[in-house]
XYZ file of N, CA, C and O in Angstrom:
308
model
N 33.814 277.544 90.636
C 35.046 276.835 90.366
C 34.580 276.525 88.376
O 33.865 276.311 88.046
N 35.815 277.102 87.776
C 35.966 276.860 86.282
C 36.235 275.530 85.920
O 36.904 274.882 86.500
N 35.327 274.954 84.839
C 36.168 273.828 84.183
C 37.610 273.917 83.660
O 38.368 274.876 83.745
N 38.042 272.827 83.389
C 39.463 272.988 82.466
C 39.238 273.662 81.330
O 37.938 274.323 81.135
N 40.237 274.201 81.011
C 40.153 275.086 79.925
C 39.528 274.710 78.541
O 40.193 273.038 78.470
N 39.271 275.281 77.758
C 38.674 274.204 76.510
C 39.703 274.443 75.255
O 40.937 275.029 75.296
N 39.528 273.593 74.209
C 40.414 273.131 73.201
C 40.802 274.742 72.476
O 42.055 274.651 72.017
N 39.964 275.500 72.058
C 40.274 276.609 71.687
C 41.362 277.378 72.406
O 42.439 278.066 71.783
N 41.557 277.561 73.473
C 42.086 278.269 74.726
C 43.649 277.325 74.592
O 44.533 277.983 74.486
N 43.505 276.114 74.781
C 44.716 275.487 74.369
C 45.507 275.542 73.431
O 46.737 275.730 72.889
N 44.678 275.810 72.111
C 45.304 276.150 70.818
C 45.654 277.657 70.794
O 47.025 277.246 70.495
N 45.341 278.550 71.267
C 45.900 279.692 71.344
C 46.995 279.452 71.764
O 48.204 280.069 71.547
N 47.299 278.844 73.295
C 48.127 278.836 74.115
C 49.244 278.107 73.304
O 50.685 278.761 73.525
N 49.209 277.183 72.658
C 50.148 276.363 72.165
C 50.784 277.123 70.872
O 51.948 277.074 70.586
N 49.825 277.543 69.899
C 50.337 278.700 68.997
C 51.066 279.838 69.486
O 52.144 279.922 68.651
N 50.813 280.389 70.692
C 51.722 281.277 70.847
C 52.814 280.600 71.363
O 54.009 281.777 70.976
N 53.422 279.811 71.811
C 54.244 279.098 72.436
C 55.376 278.676 71.231
O 56.242 278.949 71.290
N 54.723 278.151 70.145
C 55.156 277.756 68.846
C 55.846 278.907 68.294
O 57.045 278.654 67.599
N 55.296 280.412 68.627
C 55.697 281.460 67.825
C 56.716 282.174 68.524
O 57.308 283.198 68.012
N 56.875 281.475 69.827
C 57.917 282.334 70.337
C 59.462 282.104 70.110
O 59.625 280.982 69.780
N 60.070 283.396 69.781
C 61.514 283.183 69.713
C 62.587 282.534 70.463
O 63.383 281.760 69.989
N 62.088 282.608 71.791
C 63.001 282.164 72.689
C 62.537 280.815 73.014
O 61.545 280.468 73.760
N 63.311 279.557 72.466
C 62.953 278.604 72.380
C 62.833 277.596 73.761
O 62.023 276.912 74.306
N 63.365 278.367 74.459
C 64.049 277.368 75.818
C 63.012 278.441 76.857
O 62.673 277.502 77.799
N 62.189 279.253 76.482
C 61.271 279.680 77.034
C 59.834 279.277 77.007
O 59.333 278.783 77.783
N 59.880 279.041 75.769
C 58.606 278.356 75.222
C 58.434 277.061 75.783
O 57.751 276.614 76.476
N 59.597 275.634 75.889
C 59.730 275.066 76.565
C 59.285 274.777 78.147
O 58.681 274.006 78.553
N 60.068 275.745 78.796
C 59.723 276.002 79.989
C 58.355 276.398 80.491
O 57.180 275.589 81.080
N 57.596 277.132 79.717
C 56.349 277.605 79.589
C 55.165 276.420 79.152
O 54.191 276.213 80.068
N 55.782 275.630 78.527
C 54.881 274.308 77.760
C 54.902 273.260 78.946
O 53.951 273.150 79.647
N 56.312 273.098 79.704
C 55.959 272.318 80.850
C 55.110 272.972 81.865
O 54.581 271.980 82.361
N 55.397 274.188 82.305
C 54.562 274.353 83.403
C 53.163 274.587 83.055
O 52.417 274.193 84.136
N 52.493 274.767 82.041
C 51.587 274.643 81.374
C 50.843 273.315 81.192
O 49.724 273.086 82.109
N 51.294 272.105 80.917
C 51.296 270.592 80.952
C 51.225 270.439 82.527
O 50.344 269.639 83.158
N 52.166 270.775 83.467
C 51.977 270.745 84.823
C 50.806 271.050 85.751
O 50.233 270.158 85.955
N 50.300 272.267 85.261
C 49.362 272.746 85.895
C 48.061 272.479 85.578
O 47.048 271.975 86.107
N 48.036 271.644 84.296
C 46.809 271.446 83.786
C 46.455 270.133 83.683
O 45.240 269.462 84.327
N 47.232 269.278 84.403
C 47.589 267.633 84.676
C 46.992 267.931 85.954
O 46.196 267.396 86.660
N 47.857 268.526 87.271
C 47.142 268.731 88.415
C 45.901 268.962 88.552
O 45.007 268.555 89.308
N 45.430 270.107 87.678
C 44.170 270.325 87.887
C 43.026 269.366 87.655
O 41.958 268.961 88.209
N 43.349 268.616 86.385
C 42.819 267.788 85.945
C 42.309 266.717 86.833
O 41.444 265.737 86.973
N 43.513 266.203 87.280
C 43.325 265.047 88.236
C 42.566 265.323 89.593
O 41.886 264.451 90.278
N 42.691 266.938 90.274
C 41.875 267.148 90.887
C 40.509 267.162 90.763
O 39.422 266.605 91.623
N 40.257 267.492 89.570
C 38.457 267.352 88.980
C 38.266 266.030 89.189
O 37.167 265.849 89.782
N 39.294 264.996 88.791
C 38.544 263.761 88.742
C 38.277 263.360 90.393
O 37.751 262.155 90.292
N 38.978 263.865 90.971
C 39.047 263.648 92.733
C 39.068 261.793 92.819
O 38.195 261.368 93.658
N 40.510 261.497 92.504
C 40.865 259.943 92.898
C 41.203 260.097 94.190
O 41.193 258.912 94.702
N 41.541 261.002 94.794
C 41.711 260.872 96.004
C 40.984 260.802 96.962
O 40.399 261.883 97.804
N 40.379 259.929 97.655
C 39.228 259.197 98.655
C 39.613 260.238 99.883
O 38.468 260.182 101.070
N 40.741 260.528 100.218
C 41.230 261.326 101.639
C 40.889 262.406 102.016
O 41.012 262.753 102.561
N 40.735 263.125 100.994
C 40.087 264.664 100.592
C 38.464 264.724 101.194
O 37.846 264.144 100.546
N 38.784 265.846 102.331
C 37.222 266.182 102.226
C 36.808 267.096 101.855
O 37.535 267.553 100.653
N 35.188 267.375 101.318
C 35.058 268.192 100.203
C 35.618 269.374 100.362
O 36.391 270.315 99.252
N 35.654 270.372 101.231
C 36.631 271.752 101.806
C 37.862 271.510 101.040
O 38.318 272.544 100.465
N 38.572 270.579 101.508
C 39.974 270.602 101.124
C 40.288 270.361 99.552
O 40.968 270.679 99.123
N 39.228 269.356 99.224
C 39.137 269.254 97.669
C 38.875 270.459 96.804
O 39.808 270.732 95.681
N 38.059 271.021 97.245
C 37.548 272.394 96.765
C 38.802 273.390 96.731
O 39.153 274.066 95.839
N 39.608 273.501 98.191
C 40.519 274.263 97.866
C 41.592 273.923 97.095
O 42.269 275.132 96.410
N 42.136 272.912 97.130
C 43.034 272.157 96.197
C 42.811 272.674 94.539
O 43.530 272.985 93.756
N 41.536 272.250 94.524
C 40.931 272.520 92.989
C 41.083 274.335 92.553
O 41.669 274.316 91.452
N 40.867 274.934 93.556
C 40.744 276.457 93.237
C 42.068 276.937 93.221
O 42.366 277.512 92.243
N 43.341 275.928 93.850
C 44.901 276.505 94.002
C 45.017 276.270 92.530
O 46.019 276.718 91.673
N 44.439 274.854 92.107
C 45.382 274.536 91.038
C 44.808 275.173 89.858
O 45.362 275.529 88.752
N 43.547 275.625 89.696
C 42.756 276.564 88.847
C 43.573 277.937 88.573
O 43.865 278.281 87.529
N 43.709 278.580 89.617
C 45.177 279.677 89.448
C 45.691 279.391 88.904
O 46.443 280.581 88.577
N 46.510 278.448 89.127
C 47.957 278.354 88.802
C 47.606 278.065 86.997
O 48.564 278.799 86.643
N 46.664 277.637 86.682
C 46.776 277.273 85.337
C 46.492 278.793 84.437
O 47.014 279.071 83.376
N 45.662 279.464 85.138
C 44.930 280.790 84.888
C 46.374 281.786 84.727
O 46.531 282.273 83.694
N 47.157 281.732 85.676
C 48.448 282.227 86.127
C 49.471 281.933 84.650
O 50.010 282.993 83.830
N 50.050 280.713 84.733
C 50.546 280.276 83.326
C 49.542 281.194 82.204
O 50.787 281.248 80.918
N 48.781 280.800 81.747
C 47.980 281.211 80.401
C 48.028 282.710 80.489
O 48.697 282.972 79.407
N 47.903 283.396 81.419
C 48.085 284.779 81.462
C 49.442 285.101 81.362
O 49.996 286.326 80.458
N 50.401 284.705 81.737
C 51.935 285.013 81.387
C 51.952 284.769 80.043
O 52.923 285.315 79.230
N 51.419 283.546 79.195
C 51.875 283.380 77.936
C 51.329 284.126 76.824
O 51.883 284.296 76.263
N 49.846 284.452 77.496
C 49.138 285.667 76.724
C 49.488 287.015 76.824
O 49.653 287.848 75.282
N 50.754 287.303 77.807
C 51.409 288.613 77.605
C 52.439 288.737 76.797
O 52.824 289.673 76.474
N 52.885 287.683 76.441
C 53.937 287.503 75.459
C 53.546 288.070 74.179
O 52.730 287.715 73.559
């Protein structure tokens, strides 16, 4: 499982969104990026004691894929 994305990658994503001509799309993608990274970060901290390890890992992997998907879409712009 990959950790959270590093600051350099975050800066690239934010710069790409800042330069995007379609401001509405930029805002939507930024919101999606923020939601995905927040969800992944919360799972990594594992504050939910009700999750067993397998379910926790499954949810972390899904959250990581969501972050990667958003970053990939932004990078393709």
